Short mmCIF file of C-alpha atoms in Angstrom, two decimals:
data_model
loop_
_atom_site.label_atom_id
_atom_site.label_comp_id
_atom_site.label_asym_id
_atom_site.label_seq_id
_atom_site.Cartn_x
_atom_site.Cartn_y
_atom_site.Cartn_z
CA MET A 1 -21.32 -14.80 28.36
CA THR A 2 -21.87 -17.47 31.01
CA ALA A 3 -20.98 -15.31 34.00
CA GLN A 4 -23.73 -12.84 33.19
CA VAL A 5 -26.58 -15.30 32.89
CA ASP A 6 -28.09 -14.76 36.35
CA VAL A 7 -27.89 -10.96 36.18
CA GLY A 8 -29.76 -10.81 32.90
CA THR A 9 -28.67 -11.03 29.29
CA ARG A 10 -28.55 -7.30 28.52
CA ALA A 11 -25.17 -5.61 28.29
CA PRO A 12 -24.38 -3.01 30.98
CA SER A 13 -25.19 0.51 29.82
CA LEU A 14 -21.57 1.61 30.18
CA VAL A 15 -20.68 -0.27 27.02
CA LEU A 16 -23.13 1.76 24.95
CA LEU A 17 -20.92 4.77 24.24
CA PRO A 18 -17.78 2.87 23.15
CA ALA A 19 -19.96 0.50 21.14
CA VAL A 20 -21.57 3.39 19.27
CA LEU A 21 -18.14 4.91 18.65
CA ALA A 22 -16.92 1.58 17.32
CA VAL A 23 -19.83 1.34 14.88
CA ALA A 24 -19.24 4.95 13.79
CA LEU A 25 -15.57 4.19 13.17
CA LEU A 26 -16.48 1.27 10.93
CA VAL A 27 -19.44 2.74 9.10
CA LEU A 28 -18.74 6.48 8.68
CA PRO A 29 -15.72 6.09 6.36
CA LEU A 30 -17.77 3.85 4.08
CA MET A 31 -20.57 6.44 4.13
CA ALA A 32 -18.03 9.08 3.10
CA LEU A 33 -17.11 6.89 0.15
CA LEU A 34 -20.77 6.92 -0.88
CA THR A 35 -21.35 10.64 -0.35
CA GLN A 36 -18.07 11.79 -1.91
CA ALA A 37 -18.46 9.74 -5.08
CA SER A 38 -19.08 11.76 -8.21
CA TRP A 39 -22.22 9.99 -9.31
CA SER A 40 -22.31 11.63 -12.73
CA THR A 41 -19.08 9.98 -13.83
CA LEU A 42 -19.46 6.85 -11.70
CA TRP A 43 -20.84 4.63 -14.43
CA ALA A 44 -18.21 5.77 -16.94
CA ASP A 45 -15.44 5.20 -14.38
CA VAL A 46 -16.66 1.75 -13.41
CA THR A 47 -17.14 0.62 -17.02
CA SER A 48 -13.93 2.14 -18.42
CA PRO A 49 -11.75 -0.43 -20.24
CA GLN A 50 -9.08 -0.22 -17.52
CA ALA A 51 -11.62 -0.80 -14.75
CA LEU A 52 -13.22 -3.74 -16.53
CA GLN A 53 -9.81 -5.21 -17.27
CA ALA A 54 -8.83 -4.95 -13.61
CA LEU A 55 -12.19 -6.33 -12.45
CA GLY A 56 -11.95 -9.24 -14.91
CA LEU A 57 -8.43 -10.06 -13.77
CA SER A 58 -9.46 -9.82 -10.10
CA LEU A 59 -12.40 -12.19 -10.62
CA ARG A 60 -10.35 -14.69 -12.65
CA THR A 61 -7.38 -14.77 -10.29
CA GLY A 62 -9.62 -14.67 -7.20
CA LEU A 63 -11.67 -17.66 -8.41
CA LEU A 64 -8.57 -19.62 -9.43
CA ALA A 65 -6.93 -18.89 -6.08
CA THR A 66 -10.10 -20.05 -4.29
CA VAL A 67 -10.23 -23.30 -6.26
CA LEU A 68 -6.54 -24.02 -5.60
CA CYS A 69 -6.92 -23.07 -1.92
CA THR A 70 -9.84 -25.48 -1.66
CA LEU A 71 -7.89 -28.32 -3.27
CA LEU A 72 -4.94 -27.79 -0.92
CA GLY A 73 -6.73 -26.38 2.10
CA VAL A 74 -9.48 -28.95 2.69
CA PRO A 75 -7.02 -31.85 3.03
CA LEU A 76 -4.93 -29.75 5.41
CA ALA A 77 -8.03 -28.81 7.41
CA LEU A 78 -8.95 -32.48 7.63
CA LEU A 79 -5.46 -33.38 8.79
CA ILE A 80 -5.54 -30.72 11.50
CA ALA A 81 -9.04 -31.68 12.65
CA ARG A 82 -8.10 -35.36 12.98
CA SER A 83 -4.61 -34.89 14.49
CA SER A 84 -3.70 -35.19 18.14
CA PRO A 85 -4.29 -31.92 20.00
CA HIS A 86 -0.57 -31.18 20.16
CA VAL A 87 0.07 -31.60 16.43
CA ALA A 88 -3.15 -29.75 15.61
CA GLN A 89 -2.04 -26.82 17.73
CA VAL A 90 1.30 -26.54 15.93
CA LEU A 91 -0.29 -26.83 12.47
CA ARG A 92 -2.98 -24.30 13.35
CA ALA A 93 -0.35 -21.83 14.55
CA LEU A 94 1.61 -22.27 11.30
CA VAL A 95 -1.50 -21.63 9.22
CA ALA A 96 -2.38 -18.57 11.29
CA VAL A 97 0.95 -16.81 10.68
CA PRO A 98 0.04 -15.35 7.25
CA LEU A 99 -3.28 -14.30 8.79
CA VAL A 100 -1.65 -11.94 11.27
CA LEU A 101 1.31 -11.01 9.05
CA PRO A 102 1.13 -7.78 7.03
CA PRO A 103 0.64 -8.95 3.41
CA MET A 104 3.61 -6.77 2.37
CA VAL A 105 5.85 -9.12 4.33
CA GLY A 106 4.30 -12.02 2.44
CA GLY A 107 5.14 -10.27 -0.82
CA VAL A 108 8.77 -9.78 0.17
CA ALA A 109 9.00 -13.41 1.29
CA LEU A 110 7.48 -14.71 -1.96
CA LEU A 111 9.88 -12.54 -3.96
CA LEU A 112 12.87 -13.88 -2.02
CA LEU A 113 11.76 -17.48 -2.55
CA PHE A 114 10.57 -17.33 -6.16
CA GLY A 115 12.35 -14.23 -7.50
CA ARG A 116 14.51 -14.42 -10.59
CA THR A 117 17.74 -14.47 -8.60
CA SER A 118 16.56 -17.13 -6.11
CA GLY A 119 17.41 -20.81 -6.49
CA ILE A 120 13.85 -21.80 -7.36
CA GLY A 121 13.52 -18.85 -9.70
CA GLN A 122 16.66 -19.79 -11.61
CA LEU A 123 15.55 -23.41 -11.83
CA LEU A 124 12.17 -22.37 -13.26
CA GLU A 125 13.88 -20.14 -15.80
CA GLN A 126 16.35 -22.83 -16.90
CA LEU A 127 13.81 -25.65 -17.11
CA TRP A 128 10.86 -23.87 -18.66
CA GLY A 129 12.11 -20.38 -19.43
CA PHE A 130 9.46 -19.11 -17.04
CA THR A 131 9.77 -16.32 -14.50
CA LEU A 132 7.17 -15.93 -11.80
CA PRO A 133 7.42 -12.27 -10.74
CA PHE A 134 5.35 -9.90 -12.91
CA SER A 135 3.13 -12.77 -14.09
CA THR A 136 -0.53 -13.55 -13.49
CA ALA A 137 0.60 -16.75 -11.76
CA ALA A 138 2.36 -14.56 -9.20
CA VAL A 139 -0.93 -12.74 -8.53
CA VAL A 140 -2.65 -16.07 -7.84
CA MET A 141 0.18 -17.21 -5.56
CA ALA A 142 0.10 -13.97 -3.59
CA GLN A 143 -3.66 -14.31 -3.20
CA MET A 144 -3.32 -17.93 -2.09
CA PHE A 145 -0.69 -17.00 0.48
CA VAL A 146 -3.01 -14.57 2.23
CA ALA A 147 -6.35 -16.34 1.63
CA LEU A 148 -5.51 -19.98 2.39
CA PRO A 149 -5.54 -19.53 6.19
CA PHE A 150 -9.12 -18.25 6.08
CA LEU A 151 -10.26 -21.38 4.28
CA VAL A 152 -8.25 -23.84 6.36
CA LEU A 153 -9.24 -22.42 9.73
CA THR A 154 -12.94 -22.11 8.82
CA VAL A 155 -13.17 -25.65 7.40
CA GLU A 156 -11.10 -27.10 10.21
CA GLY A 157 -13.41 -25.57 12.80
CA THR A 158 -16.45 -27.09 11.12
CA LEU A 159 -14.86 -30.51 10.65
CA ARG A 160 -13.78 -30.63 14.27
CA THR A 161 -17.17 -29.80 15.74
CA SER A 162 -19.55 -31.56 13.37
CA GLY A 163 -20.63 -35.16 13.33
CA ALA A 164 -17.92 -37.08 15.21
CA ALA A 165 -20.67 -39.35 16.53
CA TYR A 166 -21.98 -40.09 13.04
CA GLU A 167 -18.47 -40.86 11.86
CA GLN A 168 -17.87 -43.27 14.71
CA THR A 169 -21.20 -44.97 14.09
CA ALA A 170 -20.44 -45.34 10.40
CA ALA A 171 -16.98 -46.70 11.19
CA THR A 172 -18.37 -49.32 13.61
CA LEU A 173 -20.83 -50.32 10.89
CA GLY A 174 -17.87 -51.09 8.67
CA ALA A 175 -17.40 -47.97 6.55
CA GLY A 176 -13.79 -47.36 5.53
CA ARG A 177 -11.96 -44.08 6.21
CA TRP A 178 -12.47 -42.84 2.68
CA MET A 179 -16.18 -43.62 2.75
CA VAL A 180 -16.61 -41.91 6.12
CA LEU A 181 -14.87 -38.85 4.67
CA THR A 182 -16.83 -38.60 1.42
CA ARG A 183 -20.22 -39.75 2.70
CA ILE A 184 -20.34 -38.20 6.18
CA SER A 185 -17.58 -35.73 7.13
CA LEU A 186 -17.53 -33.60 3.98
CA PRO A 187 -21.32 -33.41 3.45
CA LEU A 188 -21.77 -32.43 7.10
CA ALA A 189 -19.05 -29.78 6.75
CA ALA A 190 -20.43 -28.42 3.47
CA PRO A 191 -21.84 -25.17 4.93
CA GLY A 192 -18.54 -24.47 6.67
CA LEU A 193 -16.66 -25.30 3.49
CA LEU A 194 -18.77 -22.87 1.50
CA ALA A 195 -18.33 -20.15 4.13
CA GLY A 196 -14.58 -20.78 4.03
CA MET A 197 -14.49 -20.57 0.26
CA ILE A 198 -16.43 -17.30 0.26
CA LEU A 199 -14.12 -15.78 2.88
CA CYS A 200 -11.13 -17.03 0.91
CA PHE A 201 -12.45 -15.48 -2.29
CA ALA A 202 -13.19 -12.17 -0.54
CA ARG A 203 -9.69 -12.05 0.89
CA ALA A 204 -8.15 -12.91 -2.49
CA LEU A 205 -10.21 -10.19 -4.18
CA GLY A 206 -8.97 -7.58 -1.71
CA GLU A 207 -5.31 -8.66 -1.78
CA PHE A 208 -2.98 -5.73 -2.32
CA GLY A 209 0.32 -5.75 -0.46
CA ALA A 210 1.74 -9.12 -1.46
CA THR A 211 0.54 -8.65 -5.05
CA ALA A 212 2.10 -5.19 -5.36
CA LEU A 213 5.50 -6.48 -4.26
CA PHE A 214 5.56 -9.92 -5.83
CA ALA A 215 3.51 -9.50 -9.01
CA GLY A 216 3.84 -5.80 -9.72
CA ASN A 217 1.33 -3.60 -11.48
CA ALA A 218 0.88 -4.27 -15.20
CA PRO A 219 -2.59 -3.56 -16.62
CA GLY A 220 -4.26 -6.73 -17.89
CA ARG A 221 -1.62 -9.04 -16.45
CA THR A 222 -1.11 -8.23 -12.77
CA GLN A 223 -3.13 -5.07 -12.11
CA THR A 224 -6.04 -6.27 -9.97
CA MET A 225 -8.77 -4.00 -8.61
CA PRO A 226 -6.95 -2.91 -5.44
CA LEU A 227 -3.85 -2.04 -7.49
CA ALA A 228 -5.98 -0.18 -10.04
CA ILE A 229 -7.51 1.80 -7.17
CA TYR A 230 -4.10 2.68 -5.75
CA THR A 231 -2.76 3.66 -9.17
CA ALA A 232 -5.79 5.81 -9.90
CA PHE A 233 -5.54 7.41 -6.47
CA ASN A 234 -1.90 8.31 -7.13
CA GLY A 235 -2.90 10.16 -10.26
CA ALA A 236 -3.64 13.85 -9.92
CA GLY A 237 -7.08 15.31 -10.62
CA ALA A 238 -9.68 13.00 -12.15
CA GLY A 239 -7.77 9.92 -10.97
CA ARG A 240 -9.12 10.26 -7.48
CA GLU A 241 -12.73 10.19 -8.63
CA SER A 242 -12.19 6.95 -10.46
CA ALA A 243 -10.38 5.58 -7.41
CA VAL A 244 -13.53 6.28 -5.37
CA ALA A 245 -15.71 4.72 -8.08
CA LEU A 246 -13.61 1.55 -8.19
CA SER A 247 -13.62 1.44 -4.38
CA LEU A 248 -17.42 1.51 -4.43
CA LEU A 249 -17.40 -1.40 -6.86
CA LEU A 250 -15.26 -3.43 -4.45
CA LEU A 251 -17.47 -2.35 -1.54
CA ALA A 252 -20.51 -3.65 -3.44
CA ALA A 253 -18.65 -6.92 -4.05
CA ALA A 254 -17.83 -7.19 -0.34
CA VAL A 255 -21.45 -6.62 0.65
CA LEU A 256 -22.51 -9.26 -1.87
CA VAL A 257 -20.04 -11.72 -0.33
CA LEU A 258 -21.45 -11.03 3.13
CA VAL A 259 -25.00 -11.56 1.90
CA CYS A 260 -23.96 -14.91 0.41
CA LEU A 261 -22.20 -15.83 3.64
CA ARG A 262 -25.26 -14.87 5.69
CA ALA A 263 -27.49 -17.04 3.53
CA TRP A 264 -25.41 -20.09 4.34
CA ARG A 265 -24.66 -19.33 7.96
CA PRO A 266 -27.72 -20.92 9.65
CA GLY A 267 -26.82 -24.23 8.06
CA ALA A 268 -23.26 -23.91 9.27
CA LEU A 269 -24.37 -23.38 12.85
CA LYS A 270 -26.68 -26.39 13.05
CA MET B 1 -11.24 -16.21 35.26
CA GLN B 2 -13.49 -13.48 36.59
CA LEU B 3 -13.47 -10.47 34.27
CA ARG B 4 -14.81 -7.18 35.53
CA PRO B 5 -15.62 -5.45 32.23
CA THR B 6 -16.92 -2.25 33.79
CA LEU B 7 -13.89 -1.78 35.95
CA ALA B 8 -11.50 -2.71 33.18
CA LEU B 9 -13.15 -0.26 30.80
CA ALA B 10 -13.11 2.53 33.35
CA GLY B 11 -9.47 1.78 34.04
CA LEU B 12 -8.63 1.98 30.36
CA LEU B 13 -10.45 5.29 30.01
CA VAL B 14 -8.62 6.77 32.98
CA LEU B 15 -5.33 5.57 31.52
CA ALA B 16 -6.07 7.03 28.11
CA LEU B 17 -7.20 10.36 29.54
CA SER B 18 -4.29 10.69 31.92
CA SER B 19 -1.77 9.96 29.16
CA CYS B 20 -3.40 12.68 27.05
CA ALA B 21 -3.20 15.08 29.97
CA ALA B 22 0.43 14.23 30.62
CA ASN B 23 1.23 14.85 27.01
CA GLY B 24 -0.47 18.22 27.00
CA GLY B 25 1.25 19.17 30.21
CA MET B 26 4.67 18.39 28.78
CA GLU B 27 4.07 20.53 25.73
CA ASN B 28 3.04 23.47 27.86
CA ALA B 29 6.01 23.13 30.14
CA ALA B 30 8.53 23.08 27.27
CA GLN B 31 10.10 26.20 25.84
CA PRO B 32 7.70 28.05 23.53
CA GLN B 33 8.88 26.37 20.35
CA THR B 34 7.00 26.55 17.08
CA GLN B 35 6.50 23.10 15.63
CA ILE B 36 6.40 22.67 11.86
CA ASN B 37 5.68 19.61 9.73
CA ILE B 38 7.26 19.02 6.35
CA SER B 39 5.97 16.76 3.58
CA ALA B 40 8.51 15.94 0.89
CA ALA B 41 8.68 13.72 -2.18
CA THR B 42 10.42 10.38 -1.60
CA SER B 43 13.28 11.28 -3.94
CA LEU B 44 14.24 14.17 -1.63
CA HIS B 45 14.92 11.90 1.33
CA GLU B 46 18.70 12.17 1.53
CA PRO B 47 19.34 15.88 0.95
CA PHE B 48 16.37 16.82 3.13
CA GLU B 49 17.55 14.67 6.04
CA GLN B 50 20.88 16.49 5.94
CA LEU B 51 19.23 19.91 5.59
CA ALA B 52 16.82 19.13 8.44
CA GLN B 53 19.62 18.09 10.75
CA GLU B 54 21.56 21.30 10.07
CA PHE B 55 18.39 23.36 10.34
CA ARG B 56 17.60 21.93 13.79
CA GLU B 57 21.05 22.93 15.04
CA GLN B 58 20.82 26.44 13.62
CA HIS B 59 17.22 27.12 14.65
CA PRO B 60 16.56 25.76 18.15
CA GLU B 61 13.48 27.97 18.37
CA ILE B 62 11.80 25.89 15.67
CA LEU B 63 10.77 22.31 16.40
CA LEU B 64 11.09 20.47 13.11
CA SER B 65 9.08 17.23 13.21
CA ASP B 66 10.32 14.17 11.36
CA ILE B 67 9.81 14.84 7.66
CA SER B 68 7.09 12.76 6.06
CA TYR B 69 8.22 11.29 2.73
CA ASP B 70 5.85 9.80 0.16
CA GLY B 71 4.84 10.08 -3.48
CA SER B 72 4.05 13.70 -4.34
CA SER B 73 0.47 12.90 -5.33
CA THR B 74 -0.18 11.06 -2.07
CA LEU B 75 1.21 14.02 -0.13
CA ALA B 76 -0.88 16.49 -2.16
CA THR B 77 -4.01 14.45 -1.46
CA GLN B 78 -3.21 14.41 2.25
CA ILE B 79 -2.66 18.17 2.29
CA LEU B 80 -5.91 18.80 0.42
CA ALA B 81 -7.65 16.59 2.96
CA GLY B 82 -6.35 18.80 5.78
CA ALA B 83 -3.15 17.10 6.92
CA PRO B 84 -1.23 19.42 9.30
CA THR B 85 1.55 20.27 6.86
CA ASP B 86 3.51 23.53 6.91
CA VAL B 87 5.93 22.96 4.03
CA PHE B 88 5.34 20.93 0.87
CA ALA B 89 8.21 19.92 -1.42
CA SER B 90 6.86 18.18 -4.53
CA ALA B 91 8.70 16.20 -7.22
CA ASP B 92 6.59 17.81 -9.93
CA GLU B 93 4.55 20.91 -10.66
CA PRO B 94 1.03 19.45 -11.25
CA ASN B 95 0.77 18.28 -7.63
CA MET B 96 1.95 21.65 -6.33
CA ASP B 97 -0.56 23.31 -8.67
CA ALA B 98 -3.36 21.25 -7.13
CA VAL B 99 -2.41 22.49 -3.66
CA GLN B 100 -2.12 26.07 -4.94
CA GLU B 101 -5.51 25.93 -6.65
CA ALA B 102 -7.05 24.96 -3.33
CA GLY B 103 -5.56 28.18 -1.92
CA LEU B 104 -3.28 26.31 0.47
CA ALA B 105 0.12 27.15 -1.03
CA THR B 106 0.94 30.81 -1.46
CA THR B 107 4.32 30.97 -3.13
CA ALA B 108 5.97 28.09 -4.93
CA SER B 109 9.62 28.23 -5.94
CA ILE B 110 11.52 25.70 -8.01
CA PHE B 111 14.48 24.61 -5.89
CA ALA B 112 15.85 21.61 -7.79
CA THR B 113 15.62 19.65 -11.01
CA ASN B 114 16.12 16.02 -11.88
CA THR B 115 16.48 13.90 -15.00
CA LEU B 116 16.07 10.21 -15.77
CA VAL B 117 18.64 7.49 -16.33
CA ILE B 118 18.33 3.83 -17.30
CA ALA B 119 19.14 1.69 -14.26
CA VAL B 120 20.33 -1.87 -14.86
CA PRO B 121 21.37 -4.57 -12.36
CA HIS B 122 25.06 -5.06 -11.66
CA GLY B 123 26.71 -6.64 -14.72
CA ASN B 124 23.87 -5.58 -17.02
CA PRO B 125 22.45 -9.11 -17.58
CA GLY B 126 19.84 -7.81 -20.03
CA ASN B 127 22.57 -6.25 -22.20
CA ILE B 128 20.88 -2.85 -22.24
CA ASN B 129 22.67 -0.04 -24.08
CA GLU B 130 19.98 2.43 -25.12
CA LEU B 131 16.32 3.25 -24.67
CA ALA B 132 15.34 1.05 -27.64
CA ASP B 133 16.63 -2.01 -25.76
CA LEU B 134 14.00 -1.48 -23.07
CA ALA B 135 11.30 -2.70 -25.47
CA LYS B 136 12.63 -6.26 -25.56
CA ALA B 137 13.76 -6.61 -21.93
CA THR B 138 11.91 -7.05 -18.65
CA THR B 139 11.48 -3.36 -17.89
CA VAL B 140 9.82 -1.70 -14.92
CA LEU B 141 8.67 1.91 -15.04
CA CYS B 142 6.78 4.24 -12.75
CA ALA B 143 3.04 4.37 -13.45
CA PRO B 144 2.26 7.30 -15.79
CA GLU B 145 0.07 8.75 -13.02
CA VAL B 146 3.07 9.58 -10.82
CA PRO B 147 5.80 12.18 -11.64
CA CYS B 148 8.61 9.73 -12.48
CA GLY B 149 6.20 7.80 -14.72
CA SER B 150 5.04 10.81 -16.69
CA ALA B 151 8.68 11.79 -17.20
CA ALA B 152 9.52 8.24 -18.34
CA LYS B 153 6.64 8.33 -20.81
CA LYS B 154 7.84 11.66 -22.23
CA LEU B 155 11.40 10.37 -22.59
CA LEU B 156 10.30 7.16 -24.33
CA ASP B 157 7.97 9.10 -26.62
CA LEU B 158 10.83 11.43 -27.55
CA ALA B 159 12.96 8.44 -28.49
CA GLY B 160 10.04 6.84 -30.33
CA VAL B 161 10.30 3.68 -28.22
CA GLN B 162 7.27 1.70 -27.17
CA VAL B 163 7.76 -0.27 -23.97
CA GLU B 164 5.33 -2.75 -22.52
CA ALA B 165 6.40 -2.54 -18.91
CA ALA B 166 6.52 -5.69 -16.79
CA SER B 167 5.21 -3.54 -13.99
CA LEU B 168 4.13 0.06 -13.50
CA GLU B 169 5.32 0.92 -10.01
CA GLN B 170 3.84 3.52 -7.69
CA ASN B 171 7.11 5.27 -6.94
CA VAL B 172 10.69 5.50 -8.10
CA GLY B 173 11.95 3.62 -5.05
CA THR B 174 10.21 0.36 -5.93
CA VAL B 175 11.42 0.61 -9.54
CA LEU B 176 14.96 0.81 -8.25
CA VAL B 177 14.46 -2.11 -5.84
CA LYS B 178 13.14 -4.32 -8.63
CA VAL B 179 16.19 -3.51 -10.74
CA ALA B 180 18.62 -3.83 -7.83
CA THR B 181 17.27 -7.27 -6.86
CA GLY B 182 17.58 -8.43 -10.48
CA GLU B 183 13.85 -9.03 -10.94
CA ALA B 184 13.90 -6.58 -13.83
CA ASP B 185 16.55 -6.08 -16.51
CA ALA B 186 16.09 -2.33 -16.57
CA GLY B 187 14.11 0.58 -15.21
CA LEU B 188 13.92 4.32 -15.67
CA VAL B 189 14.73 6.17 -12.46
CA TYR B 190 15.85 9.66 -11.41
CA ARG B 191 19.58 10.06 -11.73
CA THR B 192 19.73 11.11 -8.04
CA GLU B 193 18.42 7.69 -7.00
CA ILE B 194 21.38 5.69 -8.26
CA ALA B 195 24.09 7.83 -6.61
CA ASN B 196 24.05 5.70 -3.43
CA GLU B 197 22.99 2.38 -4.92
CA PRO B 198 26.08 0.26 -5.60
CA THR B 199 24.09 -2.72 -6.88
CA VAL B 200 22.90 -0.94 -10.03
CA GLU B 201 24.62 0.58 -13.02
CA SER B 202 23.27 3.48 -14.97
CA ILE B 203 23.14 4.52 -18.59
CA ILE B 204 22.37 8.11 -19.52
CA PRO B 205 20.09 8.22 -22.56
CA PRO B 206 21.01 10.96 -25.09
CA ASP B 207 17.68 12.80 -24.71
CA ALA B 208 17.70 12.74 -20.90
CA HIS B 209 18.37 16.46 -20.57
CA LYS B 210 15.22 17.26 -22.58
CA VAL B 211 12.91 15.81 -19.95
CA VAL B 212 13.47 17.76 -16.76
CA ASN B 213 11.44 17.33 -13.60
CA SER B 214 11.20 20.53 -11.58
CA TYR B 215 10.80 20.36 -7.82
CA PRO B 216 8.71 23.19 -6.32
CA ILE B 217 8.64 24.00 -2.61
CA SER B 218 6.07 26.11 -0.80
CA VAL B 219 4.74 27.09 2.59
CA VAL B 220 1.37 25.44 3.16
CA ASP B 221 -0.98 27.77 4.91
CA ASN B 222 -4.69 28.22 5.50
CA ALA B 223 -4.27 32.03 5.75
CA SER B 224 -5.51 32.05 9.32
CA ASP B 225 -4.82 35.07 11.54
CA ASP B 226 -4.54 32.89 14.60
CA GLU B 227 -1.35 33.72 16.51
CA GLN B 228 -0.08 30.14 16.49
CA GLU B 229 -0.79 29.78 12.76
CA VAL B 230 1.11 32.97 11.98
CA ALA B 231 4.08 31.71 13.99
CA LYS B 232 4.00 28.40 12.10
CA ARG B 233 3.85 30.24 8.77
CA GLU B 234 6.88 32.33 9.66
CA ALA B 235 8.83 29.28 10.84
CA ALA B 236 7.90 27.44 7.63
CA GLU B 237 9.18 30.37 5.58
CA VAL B 238 12.49 30.18 7.43
CA PHE B 239 12.82 26.54 6.34
CA VAL B 240 11.86 27.24 2.71
CA ASP B 241 14.42 30.07 2.61
CA TYR B 242 17.01 27.68 4.04
CA VAL B 243 16.41 25.21 1.19
CA LEU B 244 16.59 28.03 -1.37
CA SER B 245 19.73 29.55 0.20
CA GLU B 246 23.13 29.13 -1.41
CA HIS B 247 24.03 26.47 1.14
CA GLY B 248 20.74 24.64 0.64
CA GLN B 249 21.32 24.60 -3.10
CA GLN B 250 24.84 23.30 -2.59
CA VAL B 251 23.51 20.37 -0.54
CA MET B 252 20.97 19.60 -3.27
CA SER B 253 23.69 19.53 -5.90
CA GLU B 254 25.88 17.29 -3.70
CA TYR B 255 23.11 14.71 -3.94
CA GLY B 256 23.00 14.97 -7.72
CA PHE B 257 20.09 17.37 -8.18
CA GLY B 258 20.28 19.95 -10.94
CA SER B 259 19.96 23.62 -10.10
CA PRO B 260 16.83 25.49 -11.11
CA SER B 261 17.88 27.54 -14.11
CA THR B 262 17.24 31.24 -13.56
CA SER B 263 14.53 31.31 -16.18
CA ALA B 264 12.70 28.46 -14.46
CA GLN B 265 12.79 30.16 -11.10
CA LEU B 266 9.25 31.29 -11.25
CA LYS B 267 7.63 32.70 -8.22
CA THR B 268 3.93 32.70 -8.64
CA GLU B 269 1.96 34.86 -6.30
CA GLN B 270 -1.52 33.58 -5.75
CA LYS B 271 -4.18 36.27 -5.56
#
């Protein structure tokens, strides 16, 4: 960006072709989803009891996961943002691991840690007669595992860059750490926090791999939208049409999330 | 750090193009082999790996690619979407029918059958003895959309048992894993699956023989007259015949598959 300033701000024309190809790669498949949908049965597919059940479960678990991620993630983000560079680097790397890990691996790992035959799993069963796998709680945990990094890294970035000067001023004027946090740091980071929560929710809504392995696929209990899509797609005949219809519903949700994110972005950049 | 994007991009392009060229060159230089691709249901993995290995030794003129294993419906969808498949071996007839209806499979022959058993973890912690016990235990089944799930549903309906599954899995393999790891007390799987799985025990339900899954195999072909396509079709037929041969059938039975009864051996000519 900086090296090009004196030559002009326009990109060299050589990048045009690969850039167009890149856009085509991203957009054309989604267009195919739109053109291949059977519009006559779309409404019936989207409003079928199974679809509504899956959508309801996805929204409930996604929202719960987002709330829990916020409660755990914001303190972690704050800790990273206010740590020494060395500690922050280590923590950030730890948080980023689930981000680059295939979610399937997360599902296997969760199953090994919390499965019925694991130490924790046996303890849970003995103490409360509760088993995590195949439960809605497992869906929320799988979603948190993959979505938490999005929230932490977004919020941490905002906290680190915004308002250090205000915080120092407030501190010299006698404000305690807690007051600085609640009156200055968090309000200033609010746009970043909201962006992080929206990203976190979007990621939780789309979670498939970890959920499939750790929580399974039981309609009404663990079958979220992505699992309903995969199950429908595996069915012969009419199943594929409803898979496309449900995919469109998730696509619409994703676009909605982006619109929300866009609306808050200018604030986040200031 | 001074990046030269134009140069780097050009370099990448040259690299990509040259590797393509090298690849093409190698194929041309090799002996004129006919390459065929096989798509087979996951449950066929073990017998088909053995058959493929033997087939490669006996037919050096045919280049058999690594077999692609997946759920039959996923494979059927891929074939309908134009995947370069020359032989399709399905775990059920509806998915083969879908490929046939699209005019892509000419002749389908049943080459094996399979039935269901109850799989329980080692030591049977859920104390499962019959199908009725599945209703009160943590049971995993295949989703009714996939072949093993529709068979499971038929079997449970026959026994008049209603099971609320803890999970409806996408294929028989994950059902078995969830039983083997002890996450579930029981699951319904193909009897061929448990042959090489020491961590599970199996119980044969009395009605098992009434719900039989038939495995059809067919050459997949777009009926093109192109010379290369004709060669592929002929090579694919050689493989299908190999599976249907006496030896092929013996290998299938070694892995626990039932033989297609003579009455079931239907050969349907399309058009």
